[in-house]
């Protein structure tokens, strides 16, 4: 008997093969493509094959489609996500960290039409809050019992607003797996762990690839948890498939670019005698028509909404032609986002990030499409009262983003590998500062001034940050919930739209407050 365990992860609401940069944009990914492959694998299964299908989290947040749905007031609109996954026929789903971005009510309404269990063994309070159905499920097909244990990264409290995870406690995935896997080995023939988390170390050498914060525990799980027959992972948006420490592993990228497939061969005694793992690219797949029919009207609404005009830009262009130069010198777009943040909070220092190199900024005639393509995360804002020493530490973290290679400024490896983390470099407005890249990391911030005066270590400052950064996200431990003095519970994209309502014409300005020498 063969068992195929197929999975999607980190689709981020990309149902259609587009990133919505234009109305006619086409990309080689999306749930509509993934669903066709899932359907074909299931319907082509022979009598001696079992197919199990898992959705591994970060499904309801990310794309412009997802942004549009989140802004609708009617709960039945939100439920389109579980209508889609139920139509595809998933056997189980896992909550990712981004499922919590809109709060627990939104999870409940988004998943209200599910025909599969949501698994969350390491989320204490999840069942009581009605966002988790059970810790695991045992499926029996063709005389074989297959257990699926659901786990989610424990690091969510370090990013998420407390009200969005009220009543929940996130435990170590490894420790919970140690508790459940031996039990499941007695109850089932095959044990699958579906983990919305990734790997903290090189899978071949064991060398750490990131700080050991507990955000990703996949490598430790492989090393320390006996009895796992297959491990589905996600969260890092990496494309991984192979057998490591005798366990087949997949991680299928993001946006439905690929499907993970683990294949186990069992003998007559129901013991695994062969195992392998692969990724199936979705680029060449046709669109799955049942889901297309279900979502076509909403997709039309999304495209029309995205092209709604919101305002006009004069002066320096807010379009980004060179993302690296924008980070090195500052940019009118980044300066504008910080102005929006400061207008919302009343502080006179603010930080923002250029989340990735696909951000194009805002054109002369600004639309919702441009705003969401540039600022797609549902971040809200906090103001923190910090010291000058805290600010210097934060700037040193941002300065470590840069490396100098062959006389040119480059991005340092920790921000590129194993996961691209360009969103963890911040540009500040309201201060004047200089990075000297000739100095070692940790000693690069020079000439830091606030109101034309040097910043003292014990000086008190109010700084506006997005809530991810304000919770210490991205390794910015100098920021924390304890330092928050004000919260703005409106997401930044909405604040940008409101800013244009109040200032129909915005003048772009090239900032002059950052200097980088090398």
Short mmCIF file of C-alpha atoms in Angstrom, two decimals:
data_model
loop_
_atom_site.label_atom_id
_atom_site.label_comp_id
_atom_site.label_asym_id
_atom_site.label_seq_id
_atom_site.Cartn_x
_atom_site.Cartn_y
_atom_site.Cartn_z
CA UNK A 1 0.00 0.00 0.00
CA UNK A 2 1.21 3.51 -0.81
CA UNK A 3 0.21 6.64 1.08
CA UNK A 4 0.57 10.04 -0.54
CA UNK A 5 0.50 12.96 1.88
CA UNK A 6 0.04 16.16 -0.10
CA UNK A 7 0.06 19.65 1.33
CA UNK A 8 -0.14 23.35 0.66
CA UNK A 9 1.28 25.97 3.00
CA UNK A 10 1.63 29.74 3.11
CA UNK A 11 -0.72 30.35 0.19
CA UNK A 12 -1.55 33.73 1.78
CA UNK A 13 -4.87 34.19 0.02
CA UNK A 14 -3.38 33.91 -3.47
CA UNK A 15 -6.27 32.09 -5.06
CA UNK A 16 -5.82 33.48 -8.56
CA UNK A 17 -2.47 33.40 -10.41
CA UNK A 18 -1.72 37.08 -9.94
CA UNK A 19 0.00 39.43 -7.52
CA UNK A 20 -2.54 42.16 -8.44
CA UNK A 21 0.16 44.61 -9.58
CA UNK A 22 -2.10 45.27 -12.57
CA UNK A 23 -5.54 44.03 -13.55
CA UNK A 24 -3.94 41.78 -16.19
CA UNK A 25 -1.00 40.49 -14.18
CA UNK A 26 -0.43 36.73 -14.44
CA UNK A 27 1.90 34.72 -12.22
CA UNK A 28 2.79 30.99 -12.13
CA UNK A 29 1.14 30.20 -8.79
CA UNK A 30 -2.09 30.28 -6.82
CA UNK A 31 -4.60 28.00 -5.14
CA UNK A 32 -6.57 27.58 -8.36
CA UNK A 33 -3.55 25.85 -9.87
CA UNK A 34 -2.68 23.90 -6.73
CA UNK A 35 -6.26 22.65 -6.46
CA UNK A 36 -6.11 21.10 -9.93
CA UNK A 37 -3.03 19.08 -9.01
CA UNK A 38 -4.60 18.02 -5.71
CA UNK A 39 -7.76 16.95 -7.53
CA UNK A 40 -5.81 14.99 -10.13
CA UNK A 41 -3.66 13.17 -7.56
CA UNK A 42 -6.75 12.16 -5.61
CA UNK A 43 -8.74 11.00 -8.61
CA UNK A 44 -5.84 9.14 -10.19
CA UNK A 45 -5.15 7.13 -7.04
CA UNK A 46 -5.17 3.38 -7.63
CA UNK A 47 -6.74 0.76 -5.38
CA UNK A 48 -3.48 0.36 -3.48
CA UNK A 49 -2.97 4.10 -2.93
CA UNK A 50 -4.27 6.41 -0.22
CA UNK A 51 -4.15 10.19 -0.63
CA UNK A 52 -4.25 12.53 2.39
CA UNK A 53 -4.46 16.29 1.91
CA UNK A 54 -3.41 18.93 4.49
CA UNK A 55 -3.63 22.73 4.40
CA UNK A 56 -0.73 23.87 6.57
CA UNK A 57 -1.60 27.45 7.47
CA UNK A 58 -1.16 31.11 6.53
CA UNK A 59 -4.08 30.76 4.15
CA UNK A 60 -6.47 33.64 4.92
CA UNK A 61 -4.09 36.63 4.93
CA UNK A 62 -1.78 38.25 2.40
CA UNK A 63 -3.12 38.87 -1.10
CA UNK A 64 -5.27 41.77 -2.25
CA UNK A 65 -8.12 39.25 -2.48
CA UNK A 66 -7.60 38.43 1.21
CA UNK A 67 -7.35 42.13 2.07
CA UNK A 68 -10.66 42.80 0.34
CA UNK A 69 -12.42 39.94 2.14
CA UNK A 70 -11.07 41.10 5.53
CA UNK A 71 -12.56 44.55 4.95
CA UNK A 72 -16.06 43.18 4.32
CA UNK A 73 -18.46 43.39 7.24
CA UNK A 74 -20.59 40.36 6.36
CA UNK A 75 -19.42 37.10 7.97
CA UNK A 76 -20.60 35.11 4.96
CA UNK A 77 -17.97 36.93 2.87
CA UNK A 78 -15.22 35.77 5.23
CA UNK A 79 -16.39 32.16 4.96
CA UNK A 80 -15.28 32.00 1.33
CA UNK A 81 -11.92 30.70 2.55
CA UNK A 82 -13.39 27.59 4.15
CA UNK A 83 -15.76 27.16 1.21
CA UNK A 84 -12.71 26.96 -1.05
CA UNK A 85 -10.76 24.51 1.09
CA UNK A 86 -13.84 22.35 1.64
CA UNK A 87 -14.50 22.27 -2.09
CA UNK A 88 -10.93 21.17 -2.72
CA UNK A 89 -11.44 18.45 -0.14
CA UNK A 90 -8.76 18.89 2.50
CA UNK A 91 -8.64 16.29 5.24
CA UNK A 92 -7.27 18.68 7.88
CA UNK A 93 -5.92 22.18 8.31
CA UNK A 94 -3.44 23.91 10.60
CA UNK A 95 -3.46 27.52 11.82
CA UNK A 96 -0.50 29.63 10.76
CA UNK A 97 0.72 32.72 12.56
CA UNK A 98 -0.94 35.04 10.03
CA UNK A 99 -4.34 33.46 10.67
CA UNK A 100 -4.34 35.52 13.89
CA UNK A 101 -3.71 38.91 12.24
CA UNK A 102 -7.40 39.78 12.13
CA UNK A 103 -8.36 38.28 15.49
CA UNK A 104 -10.17 35.19 16.74
CA UNK A 105 -13.62 36.18 15.45
CA UNK A 106 -12.20 36.39 11.95
CA UNK A 107 -10.71 32.91 12.21
CA UNK A 108 -14.07 31.58 13.35
CA UNK A 109 -16.02 33.23 10.51
CA UNK A 110 -13.40 32.40 7.88
CA UNK A 111 -13.53 28.73 8.85
CA UNK A 112 -17.28 28.56 9.51
CA UNK A 113 -18.02 26.42 6.44
CA UNK A 114 -15.20 23.93 6.84
CA UNK A 115 -15.74 20.22 6.26
CA UNK A 116 -12.46 19.21 7.89
CA UNK A 117 -10.98 19.57 11.38
CA UNK A 118 -8.60 22.35 12.39
CA UNK A 119 -5.76 20.76 14.35
CA UNK A 120 -3.77 22.56 17.05
CA UNK A 121 -2.18 20.36 19.69
CA UNK A 122 0.09 23.07 21.08
CA UNK A 123 -2.47 25.89 21.26
CA UNK A 124 -3.89 25.79 24.78
CA UNK A 125 -7.33 27.39 24.79
CA UNK A 126 -7.82 26.87 21.07
CA UNK A 127 -10.72 24.47 21.48
CA UNK A 128 -12.42 26.68 24.07
CA UNK A 129 -12.05 29.69 21.77
CA UNK A 130 -13.52 27.60 18.93
CA UNK A 131 -10.61 28.15 16.57
CA UNK A 132 -9.27 24.60 16.96
CA UNK A 133 -11.34 21.43 16.76
CA UNK A 134 -8.90 18.90 18.18
CA UNK A 135 -5.18 18.23 18.61
CA UNK A 136 -5.04 15.45 16.04
CA UNK A 137 -7.20 13.37 13.74
CA UNK A 138 -7.00 9.69 12.85
CA UNK A 139 -8.17 8.89 9.35
CA UNK A 140 -8.87 5.30 8.35
CA UNK A 141 -8.75 4.44 4.67
CA UNK A 142 -8.44 1.03 3.03
CA UNK A 143 -7.67 -0.56 6.37
CA UNK A 144 -4.83 1.85 7.21
CA UNK A 145 -5.02 4.28 10.14
CA UNK A 146 -3.22 7.57 9.57
CA UNK A 147 -2.79 10.07 12.40
CA UNK A 148 -2.23 13.75 11.68
CA UNK A 149 -0.90 15.88 14.55
CA UNK A 150 -1.33 19.64 14.10
CA UNK A 151 1.24 22.12 15.46
CA UNK A 152 1.78 25.87 15.07
CA UNK A 153 4.86 27.99 15.72
CA UNK A 154 4.97 28.94 19.39
CA UNK A 155 6.43 32.37 18.61
CA UNK A 156 3.12 34.07 17.78
CA UNK A 157 2.91 36.07 21.06
CA UNK A 158 6.14 37.80 20.04
CA UNK A 159 4.43 39.30 16.99
CA UNK A 160 0.71 39.43 17.53
CA UNK A 161 -1.46 41.95 19.32
CA UNK A 162 -2.53 40.49 22.69
CA UNK A 163 -6.23 40.97 21.95
CA UNK A 164 -5.88 38.82 18.82
CA UNK A 165 -4.69 35.82 20.84
CA UNK A 166 -6.69 36.37 24.03
CA UNK A 167 -7.20 33.19 26.04
CA UNK A 168 -4.51 31.27 24.16
CA UNK A 169 -1.15 29.84 25.15
CA UNK A 170 1.30 28.62 22.53
CA UNK A 171 3.57 25.79 23.63
CA UNK A 172 6.76 24.35 22.18
CA UNK A 173 5.94 22.23 19.14
CA UNK A 174 8.76 19.84 20.04
CA UNK A 175 7.61 19.29 23.61
CA UNK A 176 4.00 18.74 22.53
CA UNK A 177 5.09 16.38 19.75
CA UNK A 178 7.05 14.36 22.33
CA UNK A 179 3.83 13.97 24.27
CA UNK A 180 1.54 13.04 21.38
CA UNK A 181 3.62 11.07 18.87
CA UNK A 182 4.22 8.01 21.11
CA UNK A 183 0.50 7.94 21.89
CA UNK A 184 -0.43 8.19 18.22
CA UNK A 185 2.01 5.41 17.29
CA UNK A 186 -0.16 3.10 19.39
CA UNK A 187 -3.40 4.32 17.85
CA UNK A 188 -2.41 4.50 14.18
CA UNK A 189 -0.24 2.79 11.59
CA UNK A 190 1.29 6.03 10.30
CA UNK A 191 1.95 9.31 12.13
CA UNK A 192 2.10 12.57 10.18
CA UNK A 193 3.11 15.82 11.85
CA UNK A 194 1.79 18.96 10.15
CA UNK A 195 3.73 21.89 11.58
CA UNK A 196 3.28 25.53 10.66
CA UNK A 197 6.88 26.23 11.44
CA UNK A 198 10.22 25.68 9.80
CA UNK A 199 13.82 24.75 10.44
CA UNK A 200 16.26 26.50 12.71
CA UNK A 201 19.30 24.58 11.48
CA UNK A 202 20.77 23.17 8.29
CA UNK A 203 18.99 19.89 7.68
CA UNK A 204 22.17 18.12 6.60
CA UNK A 205 24.79 19.51 8.98
CA UNK A 206 22.75 20.70 11.94
CA UNK A 207 24.54 24.07 11.87
CA UNK A 208 22.25 26.81 13.21
CA UNK A 209 20.80 29.01 10.48
CA UNK A 210 19.10 31.52 12.78
CA UNK A 211 18.84 32.56 16.41
CA UNK A 212 17.42 29.74 18.53
CA UNK A 213 14.30 31.58 19.64
CA UNK A 214 11.84 28.69 19.37
CA UNK A 215 10.13 30.24 16.35
CA UNK A 216 11.21 27.30 14.21
CA UNK A 217 11.74 23.90 15.82
CA UNK A 218 11.66 21.56 12.84
CA UNK A 219 15.25 20.37 13.07
CA UNK A 220 15.00 19.69 16.79
CA UNK A 221 11.78 17.80 16.13
CA UNK A 222 13.51 15.54 13.61
CA UNK A 223 16.36 14.88 16.03
CA UNK A 224 14.43 14.40 19.26
CA UNK A 225 10.94 13.10 18.48
CA UNK A 226 10.87 9.39 17.73
CA UNK A 227 8.13 7.89 15.60
CA UNK A 228 7.33 10.61 13.06
CA UNK A 229 6.66 8.99 9.68
CA UNK A 230 6.21 12.24 7.72
CA UNK A 231 6.78 15.92 8.52
CA UNK A 232 4.93 18.72 6.73
CA UNK A 233 6.38 22.20 7.38
CA UNK A 234 5.86 25.81 6.31
CA UNK A 235 6.18 29.34 7.66
CA UNK A 236 9.60 30.09 6.15
CA UNK A 237 8.38 30.09 2.53
CA UNK A 238 11.25 27.78 1.59
CA UNK A 239 11.06 25.02 -0.99
CA UNK A 240 12.25 21.85 0.73
CA UNK A 241 11.74 18.18 -0.07
CA UNK A 242 13.83 15.25 1.06
CA UNK A 243 14.43 12.59 3.67
CA UNK A 244 16.31 13.90 6.69
CA UNK A 245 17.12 11.87 9.78
CA UNK A 246 15.06 9.10 8.20
CA UNK A 247 11.94 11.29 8.02
CA UNK A 248 10.49 12.56 4.72
CA UNK A 249 10.01 16.33 4.87
CA UNK A 250 8.32 18.95 2.70
CA UNK A 251 7.96 22.71 2.70
CA UNK A 252 6.21 23.94 -0.46
CA UNK A 253 7.20 27.61 -0.71
CA UNK A 254 4.51 30.29 -0.76
CA UNK A 255 1.49 31.47 -2.76
CA UNK A 256 0.75 27.96 -4.01
CA UNK A 257 3.91 27.87 -6.13
CA UNK A 258 4.24 24.16 -5.34
CA UNK A 259 2.57 21.28 -3.57
CA UNK A 260 4.43 19.06 -1.14
CA UNK A 261 4.09 15.31 -1.66
CA UNK A 262 5.39 12.67 0.71
CA UNK A 263 5.03 9.07 -0.41
CA UNK A 264 5.20 6.17 2.03
CA UNK A 265 5.18 2.52 1.00
CA UNK A 266 3.82 0.05 3.57
CA UNK A 267 4.28 -3.70 3.66
CA UNK A 268 1.59 -6.23 4.55
CA UNK A 269 2.34 -5.65 8.25
CA UNK A 270 1.55 -1.94 7.76
CA UNK A 271 5.17 -0.95 8.36
CA UNK A 272 6.83 1.79 6.33
CA UNK A 273 9.45 0.19 4.08
CA UNK A 274 10.07 3.04 1.65
CA UNK A 275 9.77 6.82 1.83
CA UNK A 276 10.42 9.83 -0.35
CA UNK A 277 9.42 13.45 -0.70
CA UNK A 278 9.10 15.89 -3.57
CA UNK A 279 7.61 19.22 -4.57
CA UNK A 280 5.23 19.48 -7.51
CA UNK A 281 5.38 22.91 -9.19
CA UNK A 282 1.98 24.35 -10.02
CA UNK A 283 3.07 26.73 -12.81
CA UNK A 284 1.84 24.53 -15.65
CA UNK A 285 -1.43 23.49 -14.03
CA UNK A 286 -4.78 24.60 -15.37
CA UNK A 287 -7.18 26.52 -13.12
CA UNK A 288 -9.53 24.41 -10.99
CA UNK A 289 -12.93 25.35 -12.34
CA UNK A 290 -15.14 24.58 -9.30
CA UNK A 291 -13.18 27.05 -7.17
CA UNK A 292 -13.02 29.52 -10.04
CA UNK A 293 -16.82 29.46 -10.35
CA UNK A 294 -17.16 29.91 -6.59
CA UNK A 295 -14.86 32.95 -6.48
CA UNK A 296 -15.29 34.64 -9.88
CA UNK A 297 -17.80 37.26 -8.72
CA UNK A 298 -15.67 38.16 -5.71
CA UNK A 299 -12.55 38.37 -7.87
CA UNK A 300 -14.32 40.86 -10.15
CA UNK A 301 -15.28 42.90 -7.08
CA UNK A 302 -11.66 42.81 -5.90
CA UNK A 303 -10.29 44.08 -9.22
CA UNK A 304 -12.83 46.92 -9.35
CA UNK A 305 -12.11 47.89 -5.74
CA UNK A 306 -8.36 47.87 -6.34
CA UNK A 307 -8.66 50.39 -9.15
CA UNK A 308 -10.57 52.87 -6.97
CA UNK A 309 -8.73 56.23 -6.98
CA UNK A 310 -7.70 57.66 -3.62
CA UNK A 311 -5.48 60.66 -4.32
CA UNK A 312 -2.67 62.32 -6.24
CA UNK A 313 1.09 62.72 -5.73
CA UNK A 314 3.15 65.74 -6.80
CA UNK A 315 6.79 66.60 -6.20
CA UNK A 316 9.35 63.81 -5.87
CA UNK A 317 8.10 60.47 -7.17
CA UNK A 318 6.86 57.89 -4.67
CA UNK A 319 7.62 55.12 -7.19
CA UNK A 320 10.53 52.86 -6.27
CA UNK A 321 12.91 52.03 -9.11
CA UNK A 322 15.85 50.83 -7.02
CA UNK A 323 14.90 49.15 -3.71
CA UNK A 324 18.50 48.94 -2.50
CA UNK A 325 19.13 52.63 -3.12
CA UNK A 326 15.87 53.43 -1.32
CA UNK A 327 17.19 51.63 1.75
CA UNK A 328 20.60 53.27 1.57
CA UNK A 329 19.47 56.86 1.01
CA UNK A 330 15.88 56.84 2.16
CA UNK A 331 13.08 57.40 -0.34
CA UNK A 332 10.04 59.67 -0.76
CA UNK A 333 7.76 56.62 -0.43
CA UNK A 334 9.32 55.57 2.90
CA UNK A 335 9.28 59.17 4.08
CA UNK A 336 5.57 59.36 3.19
CA UNK A 337 4.68 56.16 5.07
CA UNK A 338 6.43 57.52 8.14
CA UNK A 339 4.52 60.79 7.79
CA UNK A 340 1.26 58.85 7.72
CA UNK A 341 2.32 56.95 10.84
CA UNK A 342 3.31 60.11 12.70
CA UNK A 343 0.08 61.84 11.71
CA UNK A 344 -1.86 58.91 13.14
CA UNK A 345 0.04 58.67 16.42
CA UNK A 346 1.26 62.21 17.14
CA UNK A 347 4.88 61.15 17.62
CA UNK A 348 7.70 62.80 15.68
CA UNK A 349 9.86 59.72 15.14
CA UNK A 350 8.67 56.78 13.04
CA UNK A 351 10.08 53.72 11.31
CA UNK A 352 8.89 51.68 8.37
CA UNK A 353 10.24 48.95 6.13
CA UNK A 354 10.40 48.23 2.43
CA UNK A 355 8.94 44.76 2.86
CA UNK A 356 10.39 43.21 -0.29
CA UNK A 357 11.90 44.14 -3.62
CA UNK A 358 8.54 43.81 -5.39
CA UNK A 359 7.22 46.96 -3.70
CA UNK A 360 6.83 49.63 -6.37
CA UNK A 361 5.46 52.50 -4.30
CA UNK A 362 2.77 54.96 -5.36
CA UNK A 363 2.27 56.59 -8.75
CA UNK A 364 1.00 60.05 -9.61
CA UNK A 365 -2.62 58.92 -9.49
CA UNK A 366 -2.86 56.67 -6.45
CA UNK A 367 -5.23 53.69 -6.30
CA UNK A 368 -6.04 51.14 -3.62
CA UNK A 369 -4.16 48.61 -5.76
CA UNK A 370 -0.93 50.59 -5.42
CA UNK A 371 -1.38 50.99 -1.67
CA UNK A 372 -1.99 47.29 -1.02
CA UNK A 373 0.79 46.19 -3.36
CA UNK A 374 3.15 48.42 -1.41
CA UNK A 375 1.78 47.86 2.10
CA UNK A 376 -0.01 44.52 2.12
CA UNK A 377 0.52 43.52 5.74
CA UNK A 378 -2.36 44.26 8.15
CA UNK A 379 0.00 45.98 10.58
CA UNK A 380 -1.36 48.37 13.16
CA UNK A 381 0.74 50.96 14.99
CA UNK A 382 2.12 51.43 18.46
CA UNK A 383 4.03 54.25 20.10
CA UNK A 384 6.79 53.15 22.46
CA UNK A 385 8.66 55.25 24.98
CA UNK A 386 12.25 54.15 24.62
CA UNK A 387 15.68 55.44 25.56
CA UNK A 388 18.38 56.78 23.30
CA UNK A 389 20.28 53.57 23.99
CA UNK A 390 17.30 51.54 22.74
CA UNK A 391 17.17 53.60 19.56
CA UNK A 392 20.88 53.06 18.94
CA UNK A 393 20.47 49.31 19.36
CA UNK A 394 17.57 49.29 16.90
CA UNK A 395 19.58 51.28 14.38
CA UNK A 396 22.53 48.91 14.80
CA UNK A 397 20.19 46.04 13.97
CA UNK A 398 19.14 47.84 10.79
CA UNK A 399 22.75 48.71 9.98
CA UNK A 400 23.60 45.00 10.12
CA UNK A 401 21.36 44.60 7.05
CA UNK A 402 24.24 45.87 4.93
CA UNK A 403 27.46 44.16 3.91
CA UNK A 404 30.26 45.50 1.72
CA UNK A 405 31.41 43.07 -0.97
CA UNK A 406 34.06 44.03 -3.52
CA UNK A 407 33.59 47.69 -2.79
CA UNK A 408 29.80 47.61 -3.20
CA UNK A 409 27.01 47.68 -0.65
CA UNK A 410 25.12 44.39 -0.53
CA UNK A 411 22.58 42.72 1.76
CA UNK A 412 24.13 40.64 4.52
CA UNK A 413 23.50 36.90 4.52
CA UNK A 414 21.35 36.69 7.70
CA UNK A 415 18.73 38.82 5.92
CA UNK A 416 18.80 36.54 2.85
CA UNK A 417 19.28 33.00 4.19
CA UNK A 418 17.66 30.65 4.97
CA UNK A 419 14.66 32.97 4.56
CA UNK A 420 14.53 36.38 2.88
CA UNK A 421 13.86 38.97 5.60
CA UNK A 422 14.14 42.34 3.89
CA UNK A 423 11.20 43.49 6.04
CA UNK A 424 13.52 43.52 9.04
CA UNK A 425 15.41 46.60 7.85
CA UNK A 426 13.80 49.83 9.05
CA UNK A 427 14.11 53.36 7.71
CA UNK A 428 13.52 56.14 10.26
CA UNK A 429 12.09 59.63 9.94
CA UNK A 430 12.39 62.31 12.62
CA UNK A 431 16.06 61.68 13.36
CA UNK A 432 19.33 62.27 11.50
CA UNK A 433 21.64 59.28 11.45
CA UNK A 434 24.64 57.78 9.72
CA UNK A 435 25.83 54.21 9.21
CA UNK A 436 29.58 53.65 8.83
CA UNK A 437 29.84 50.24 7.19
CA UNK A 438 33.62 50.26 7.65
CA UNK A 439 32.97 49.56 11.31
CA UNK A 440 32.08 46.14 12.74
CA UNK A 441 28.45 45.16 13.22
CA UNK A 442 27.24 46.65 16.48
CA UNK A 443 29.39 49.77 16.11
CA UNK A 444 28.12 51.28 12.88
CA UNK A 445 25.74 54.00 14.09
CA UNK A 446 27.41 57.42 14.14
CA UNK A 447 26.19 61.02 14.26
CA UNK A 448 22.75 60.17 15.63
CA UNK A 449 20.77 63.35 16.23
CA UNK A 450 17.24 64.32 17.27
CA UNK A 451 16.17 67.94 16.74
CA UNK A 452 19.77 68.69 15.67
CA UNK A 453 21.19 67.52 19.01
CA UNK A 454 23.11 64.30 19.72
CA UNK A 455 20.93 61.57 21.18
CA UNK A 456 21.96 60.64 24.73
CA UNK A 457 21.70 57.07 25.99
CA UNK A 458 19.34 57.99 28.83
CA UNK A 459 17.21 60.32 26.71
CA UNK A 460 13.48 59.51 26.56
CA UNK A 461 11.99 59.27 23.05
CA UNK A 462 8.58 58.36 21.64
CA UNK A 463 8.80 56.23 18.50
CA UNK A 464 6.04 54.94 16.21
CA UNK A 465 6.44 51.34 15.04
CA UNK A 466 4.21 48.72 13.51
CA UNK A 467 2.93 46.24 16.07
CA UNK A 468 5.16 43.44 14.74
CA UNK A 469 8.27 45.48 15.39
CA UNK A 470 6.85 46.91 18.60
CA UNK A 471 6.54 43.40 20.00
CA UNK A 472 10.21 42.78 19.24
CA UNK A 473 9.59 41.02 15.94
CA UNK A 474 12.56 40.50 13.65
CA UNK A 475 15.09 40.30 16.45
CA UNK A 476 14.47 43.81 17.78
CA UNK A 477 14.50 42.84 21.45
CA UNK A 478 14.93 46.47 22.53
CA UNK A 479 11.23 46.95 21.70
CA UNK A 480 8.51 45.27 23.75
CA UNK A 481 4.88 45.38 24.83
CA UNK A 482 6.00 46.83 28.17
CA UNK A 483 7.17 50.02 26.45
CA UNK A 484 3.95 50.71 24.54
CA UNK A 485 2.25 53.97 25.56
CA UNK A 486 -0.27 54.23 22.71
CA UNK A 487 -1.94 51.93 20.19
CA UNK A 488 -3.65 52.75 16.89
CA UNK A 489 -5.90 49.81 16.05
CA UNK A 490 -6.35 50.67 12.38
CA UNK A 491 -4.11 48.95 9.85
CA UNK A 492 -1.55 51.05 8.01
CA UNK A 493 -3.08 50.56 4.55
CA UNK A 494 -6.34 51.97 5.90
CA UNK A 495 -4.43 54.87 7.48
CA UNK A 496 -2.83 55.63 4.11
CA UNK A 497 -6.26 55.72 2.46
CA UNK A 498 -7.59 58.01 5.19
CA UNK A 499 -4.56 60.28 4.82
CA UNK A 500 -5.38 60.74 1.15
CA UNK A 501 -9.00 61.50 2.05
CA UNK A 502 -7.72 64.36 4.20
CA UNK A 503 -4.91 65.39 1.81
CA UNK A 504 -6.16 64.76 -1.72
CA UNK A 505 -2.79 65.91 -3.02
CA UNK A 506 0.43 64.73 -1.39
CA UNK A 507 3.85 66.19 -2.20
CA UNK A 508 6.70 63.71 -2.33
CA UNK A 509 9.95 64.77 -0.68
CA UNK A 510 13.36 63.11 -0.95
CA UNK A 511 14.58 62.76 2.66
CA UNK A 512 18.11 63.81 3.58
CA UNK A 513 18.37 62.39 7.09
CA UNK A 514 20.23 59.11 6.41
CA UNK A 515 23.82 58.81 5.27
CA UNK A 516 25.63 55.54 4.64
CA UNK A 517 29.41 55.51 4.24
CA UNK A 518 31.55 52.54 3.24
#
